[in-house]
Amino acid sequence: RPVLRDRTELMNAPTNSPCAEVLGRLDRYIDGELGSADVSRVESHIKECERCHNEFEVRNGLQRRLRSAVKATEVAPFLRTRV
């Protein structure tokens, strides 16, 4: 399981490492919530770092699947009026 081993190593990266910095911003990057300077740093890093790129692919894929599942879920009419 090399992918799992890589993810474990990434999660345990020193807090001052470039990987830790990118991982700390990755979800906000995927959500489009970063400023242009941070977007550039994240994109530059995930182009160069295979492990962070793989983590990006995992998280981005999960988010796409979750959004797709939510869109496919039928909401009861009484809930629509309450929300």
Short mmCIF file of N, CA, C and O in Angstrom, two decimals, residues 4-72:
data_model
loop_
_atom_site.label_atom_id
_atom_site.label_comp_id
_atom_site.label_asym_id
_atom_site.label_seq_id
_atom_site.Cartn_x
_atom_site.Cartn_y
_atom_site.Cartn_z
N LEU A 4 -1.08 4.70 0.76
CA LEU A 4 -1.40 4.87 2.17
C LEU A 4 -0.15 5.27 2.95
O LEU A 4 -0.20 6.16 3.80
N ARG A 5 0.97 4.64 2.66
CA ARG A 5 2.22 4.97 3.34
C ARG A 5 2.60 6.42 3.05
O ARG A 5 2.98 7.17 3.93
N ASP A 6 2.47 6.85 1.78
CA ASP A 6 2.77 8.23 1.40
C ASP A 6 1.86 9.21 2.14
O ASP A 6 2.30 10.25 2.61
N ARG A 7 0.57 8.89 2.23
CA ARG A 7 -0.37 9.78 2.94
C ARG A 7 -0.01 9.88 4.41
O ARG A 7 -0.07 10.95 5.00
N THR A 8 0.37 8.77 5.02
CA THR A 8 0.76 8.77 6.43
C THR A 8 2.00 9.63 6.63
O THR A 8 2.07 10.43 7.56
N GLU A 9 2.98 9.49 5.75
CA GLU A 9 4.19 10.31 5.84
C GLU A 9 3.86 11.79 5.66
O GLU A 9 4.41 12.64 6.36
N LEU A 10 2.98 12.10 4.74
CA LEU A 10 2.59 13.50 4.53
C LEU A 10 1.93 14.08 5.77
O LEU A 10 2.20 15.21 6.16
N MET A 11 1.04 13.32 6.38
CA MET A 11 0.33 13.81 7.55
C MET A 11 1.27 14.04 8.72
O MET A 11 0.99 14.83 9.62
N ASN A 12 2.41 13.34 8.70
CA ASN A 12 3.39 13.48 9.78
C ASN A 12 4.56 14.37 9.39
O ASN A 12 5.57 14.40 10.09
N ALA A 13 4.43 15.13 8.31
CA ALA A 13 5.50 16.02 7.87
C ALA A 13 5.73 17.10 8.93
O ALA A 13 4.80 17.54 9.59
N PRO A 14 6.99 17.51 9.09
CA PRO A 14 7.27 18.60 10.04
C PRO A 14 6.42 19.83 9.71
O PRO A 14 6.20 20.14 8.54
N THR A 15 5.97 20.51 10.74
CA THR A 15 5.05 21.63 10.53
C THR A 15 5.64 22.78 9.73
O THR A 15 4.90 23.57 9.17
N ASN A 16 6.95 22.86 9.65
CA ASN A 16 7.57 23.94 8.90
C ASN A 16 7.99 23.51 7.49
O ASN A 16 8.67 24.26 6.79
N SER A 17 7.56 22.33 7.06
CA SER A 17 7.94 21.85 5.73
C SER A 17 6.99 22.41 4.67
O SER A 17 5.84 22.74 4.96
N PRO A 18 7.45 22.50 3.42
CA PRO A 18 6.56 22.96 2.34
C PRO A 18 5.32 22.07 2.21
O PRO A 18 4.23 22.57 1.93
N CYS A 19 5.47 20.78 2.41
CA CYS A 19 4.33 19.87 2.30
C CYS A 19 3.28 20.18 3.37
O CYS A 19 2.09 20.22 3.08
N ALA A 20 3.71 20.42 4.60
CA ALA A 20 2.77 20.74 5.67
C ALA A 20 2.04 22.04 5.37
O ALA A 20 0.84 22.16 5.60
N GLU A 21 2.75 23.01 4.83
CA GLU A 21 2.13 24.29 4.47
C GLU A 21 1.05 24.09 3.40
O GLU A 21 -0.06 24.61 3.51
N VAL A 22 1.38 23.31 2.39
CA VAL A 22 0.42 23.06 1.32
C VAL A 22 -0.77 22.25 1.82
O VAL A 22 -1.92 22.56 1.51
N LEU A 23 -0.51 21.22 2.61
CA LEU A 23 -1.61 20.42 3.14
C LEU A 23 -2.55 21.24 4.00
O LEU A 23 -3.76 21.02 3.99
N GLY A 24 -2.01 22.22 4.71
CA GLY A 24 -2.83 23.09 5.53
C GLY A 24 -3.74 23.99 4.71
O GLY A 24 -4.75 24.48 5.21
N ARG A 25 -3.38 24.21 3.45
CA ARG A 25 -4.17 25.07 2.57
C ARG A 25 -4.95 24.30 1.51
O ARG A 25 -5.73 24.90 0.77
N LEU A 26 -4.74 23.01 1.43
CA LEU A 26 -5.26 22.24 0.31
C LEU A 26 -6.79 22.27 0.21
O LEU A 26 -7.34 22.46 -0.89
N ASP A 27 -7.48 22.10 1.30
CA ASP A 27 -8.94 22.10 1.24
C ASP A 27 -9.48 23.47 0.83
O ASP A 27 -10.42 23.57 0.05
N ARG A 28 -8.86 24.53 1.35
CA ARG A 28 -9.29 25.88 0.95
C ARG A 28 -8.95 26.14 -0.51
O ARG A 28 -9.69 26.84 -1.20
N TYR A 29 -7.86 25.55 -1.00
CA TYR A 29 -7.51 25.67 -2.42
C TYR A 29 -8.59 25.00 -3.27
O TYR A 29 -9.09 25.59 -4.24
N ILE A 30 -8.98 23.81 -2.90
CA ILE A 30 -10.00 23.06 -3.63
C ILE A 30 -11.33 23.82 -3.62
O ILE A 30 -12.05 23.83 -4.61
N ASP A 31 -11.63 24.47 -2.50
CA ASP A 31 -12.88 25.23 -2.37
C ASP A 31 -12.81 26.61 -3.03
O ASP A 31 -13.80 27.33 -3.04
N GLY A 32 -11.64 26.98 -3.57
CA GLY A 32 -11.50 28.28 -4.21
C GLY A 32 -11.48 29.43 -3.22
O GLY A 32 -11.90 30.54 -3.55
N GLU A 33 -10.98 29.19 -2.02
CA GLU A 33 -11.02 30.19 -0.96
C GLU A 33 -9.68 30.87 -0.70
O GLU A 33 -9.56 31.65 0.24
N LEU A 34 -8.66 30.60 -1.51
CA LEU A 34 -7.34 31.19 -1.29
C LEU A 34 -7.13 32.41 -2.17
O LEU A 34 -7.68 32.51 -3.26
N GLY A 35 -6.28 33.30 -1.70
CA GLY A 35 -5.86 34.44 -2.50
C GLY A 35 -4.89 33.99 -3.58
O GLY A 35 -4.38 32.86 -3.56
N SER A 36 -4.62 34.88 -4.52
CA SER A 36 -3.80 34.50 -5.69
C SER A 36 -2.39 34.07 -5.32
O SER A 36 -1.84 33.15 -5.94
N ALA A 37 -1.77 34.68 -4.32
CA ALA A 37 -0.41 34.29 -3.92
C ALA A 37 -0.40 32.86 -3.38
O ALA A 37 0.48 32.06 -3.73
N ASP A 38 -1.37 32.54 -2.53
CA ASP A 38 -1.44 31.19 -1.97
C ASP A 38 -1.80 30.17 -3.05
O ASP A 38 -1.28 29.05 -3.05
N VAL A 39 -2.68 30.54 -3.98
CA VAL A 39 -3.02 29.64 -5.09
C VAL A 39 -1.76 29.31 -5.88
O VAL A 39 -1.50 28.15 -6.20
N SER A 40 -0.95 30.30 -6.17
CA SER A 40 0.29 30.08 -6.92
C SER A 40 1.24 29.15 -6.17
O SER A 40 1.84 28.26 -6.77
N ARG A 41 1.37 29.36 -4.85
CA ARG A 41 2.26 28.50 -4.05
C ARG A 41 1.77 27.06 -4.05
O ARG A 41 2.55 26.12 -4.23
N VAL A 42 0.48 26.87 -3.85
CA VAL A 42 -0.08 25.51 -3.81
C VAL A 42 0.09 24.85 -5.18
O VAL A 42 0.57 23.71 -5.27
N GLU A 43 -0.28 25.54 -6.24
CA GLU A 43 -0.18 24.95 -7.58
C GLU A 43 1.26 24.62 -7.95
O GLU A 43 1.53 23.56 -8.51
N SER A 44 2.17 25.51 -7.62
CA SER A 44 3.58 25.25 -7.91
C SER A 44 4.07 24.01 -7.16
O SER A 44 4.76 23.17 -7.72
N HIS A 45 3.68 23.91 -5.88
CA HIS A 45 4.14 22.77 -5.09
C HIS A 45 3.55 21.46 -5.58
O HIS A 45 4.27 20.46 -5.71
N ILE A 46 2.24 21.43 -5.85
CA ILE A 46 1.65 20.14 -6.24
C ILE A 46 2.08 19.72 -7.65
O ILE A 46 1.95 18.55 -7.99
N LYS A 47 2.61 20.65 -8.43
CA LYS A 47 3.19 20.26 -9.73
C LYS A 47 4.53 19.56 -9.54
O LYS A 47 4.90 18.71 -10.33
N GLU A 48 5.24 19.93 -8.48
CA GLU A 48 6.58 19.39 -8.24
C GLU A 48 6.62 18.21 -7.28
O GLU A 48 7.52 17.39 -7.34
N CYS A 49 5.66 18.13 -6.37
CA CYS A 49 5.67 17.11 -5.32
C CYS A 49 4.61 16.05 -5.62
O CYS A 49 3.41 16.31 -5.51
N GLU A 50 5.06 14.88 -5.95
CA GLU A 50 4.13 13.80 -6.32
C GLU A 50 3.21 13.42 -5.17
O GLU A 50 2.02 13.19 -5.36
N ARG A 51 3.75 13.35 -3.96
CA ARG A 51 2.92 12.96 -2.82
C ARG A 51 1.82 13.99 -2.55
O ARG A 51 0.67 13.62 -2.31
N CYS A 52 2.15 15.27 -2.62
CA CYS A 52 1.12 16.30 -2.40
C CYS A 52 0.13 16.33 -3.56
O CYS A 52 -1.06 16.56 -3.36
N HIS A 53 0.62 16.08 -4.76
CA HIS A 53 -0.28 16.01 -5.92
C HIS A 53 -1.27 14.85 -5.74
O HIS A 53 -2.47 15.02 -5.98
N ASN A 54 -0.77 13.72 -5.28
CA ASN A 54 -1.66 12.57 -5.04
C ASN A 54 -2.68 12.89 -3.96
O ASN A 54 -3.86 12.52 -4.08
N GLU A 55 -2.27 13.58 -2.91
CA GLU A 55 -3.20 13.96 -1.84
C GLU A 55 -4.25 14.92 -2.38
O GLU A 55 -5.43 14.82 -2.05
N PHE A 56 -3.82 15.85 -3.23
CA PHE A 56 -4.77 16.76 -3.88
C PHE A 56 -5.80 15.97 -4.68
O PHE A 56 -7.00 16.23 -4.59
N GLU A 57 -5.35 15.00 -5.46
CA GLU A 57 -6.27 14.19 -6.26
C GLU A 57 -7.27 13.44 -5.38
O GLU A 57 -8.45 13.35 -5.72
N VAL A 58 -6.80 12.90 -4.27
CA VAL A 58 -7.69 12.17 -3.36
C VAL A 58 -8.75 13.11 -2.80
O VAL A 58 -9.94 12.82 -2.84
N ARG A 59 -8.31 14.26 -2.28
CA ARG A 59 -9.27 15.19 -1.66
C ARG A 59 -10.21 15.81 -2.69
O ARG A 59 -11.40 15.97 -2.43
N ASN A 60 -9.68 16.15 -3.84
CA ASN A 60 -10.51 16.75 -4.89
C ASN A 60 -11.55 15.74 -5.39
O ASN A 60 -12.71 16.08 -5.59
N GLY A 61 -11.13 14.50 -5.56
CA GLY A 61 -12.06 13.44 -5.98
C GLY A 61 -13.15 13.20 -4.94
O GLY A 61 -14.32 13.03 -5.28
N LEU A 62 -12.77 13.22 -3.68
CA LEU A 62 -13.75 13.03 -2.61
C LEU A 62 -14.76 14.17 -2.62
O LEU A 62 -15.97 13.95 -2.52
N GLN A 63 -14.29 15.39 -2.77
CA GLN A 63 -15.20 16.52 -2.80
C GLN A 63 -16.17 16.44 -3.99
O GLN A 63 -17.36 16.71 -3.84
N ARG A 64 -15.67 16.05 -5.14
CA ARG A 64 -16.55 15.90 -6.32
C ARG A 64 -17.62 14.85 -6.06
O ARG A 64 -18.79 15.04 -6.39
N ARG A 65 -17.23 13.72 -5.48
CA ARG A 65 -18.19 12.66 -5.20
C ARG A 65 -19.23 13.11 -4.17
O ARG A 65 -20.42 12.82 -4.30
N LEU A 66 -18.79 13.83 -3.15
CA LEU A 66 -19.72 14.33 -2.14
C LEU A 66 -20.71 15.32 -2.74
O LEU A 66 -21.92 15.25 -2.48
N ARG A 67 -20.23 16.24 -3.54
CA ARG A 67 -21.12 17.21 -4.19
C ARG A 67 -22.11 16.51 -5.10
O ARG A 67 -23.28 16.87 -5.15
N SER A 68 -21.64 15.52 -5.82
CA SER A 68 -22.52 14.78 -6.72
C SER A 68 -23.60 14.05 -5.93
O SER A 68 -24.77 14.04 -6.32
N ALA A 69 -23.23 13.46 -4.80
CA ALA A 69 -24.19 12.73 -3.98
C ALA A 69 -25.22 13.68 -3.38
O ALA A 69 -26.41 13.36 -3.32
N VAL A 70 -24.78 14.85 -2.97
CA VAL A 70 -25.71 15.82 -2.39
C VAL A 70 -26.69 16.31 -3.45
O VAL A 70 -27.88 16.45 -3.19
N LYS A 71 -26.21 16.57 -4.65
CA LYS A 71 -27.08 17.03 -5.72
C LYS A 71 -28.12 15.97 -6.07
O LYS A 71 -29.24 16.29 -6.47
N ALA A 72 -27.76 14.72 -5.94
CA ALA A 72 -28.66 13.62 -6.29
C ALA A 72 -29.66 13.30 -5.18
O ALA A 72 -30.57 12.53 -5.38
#
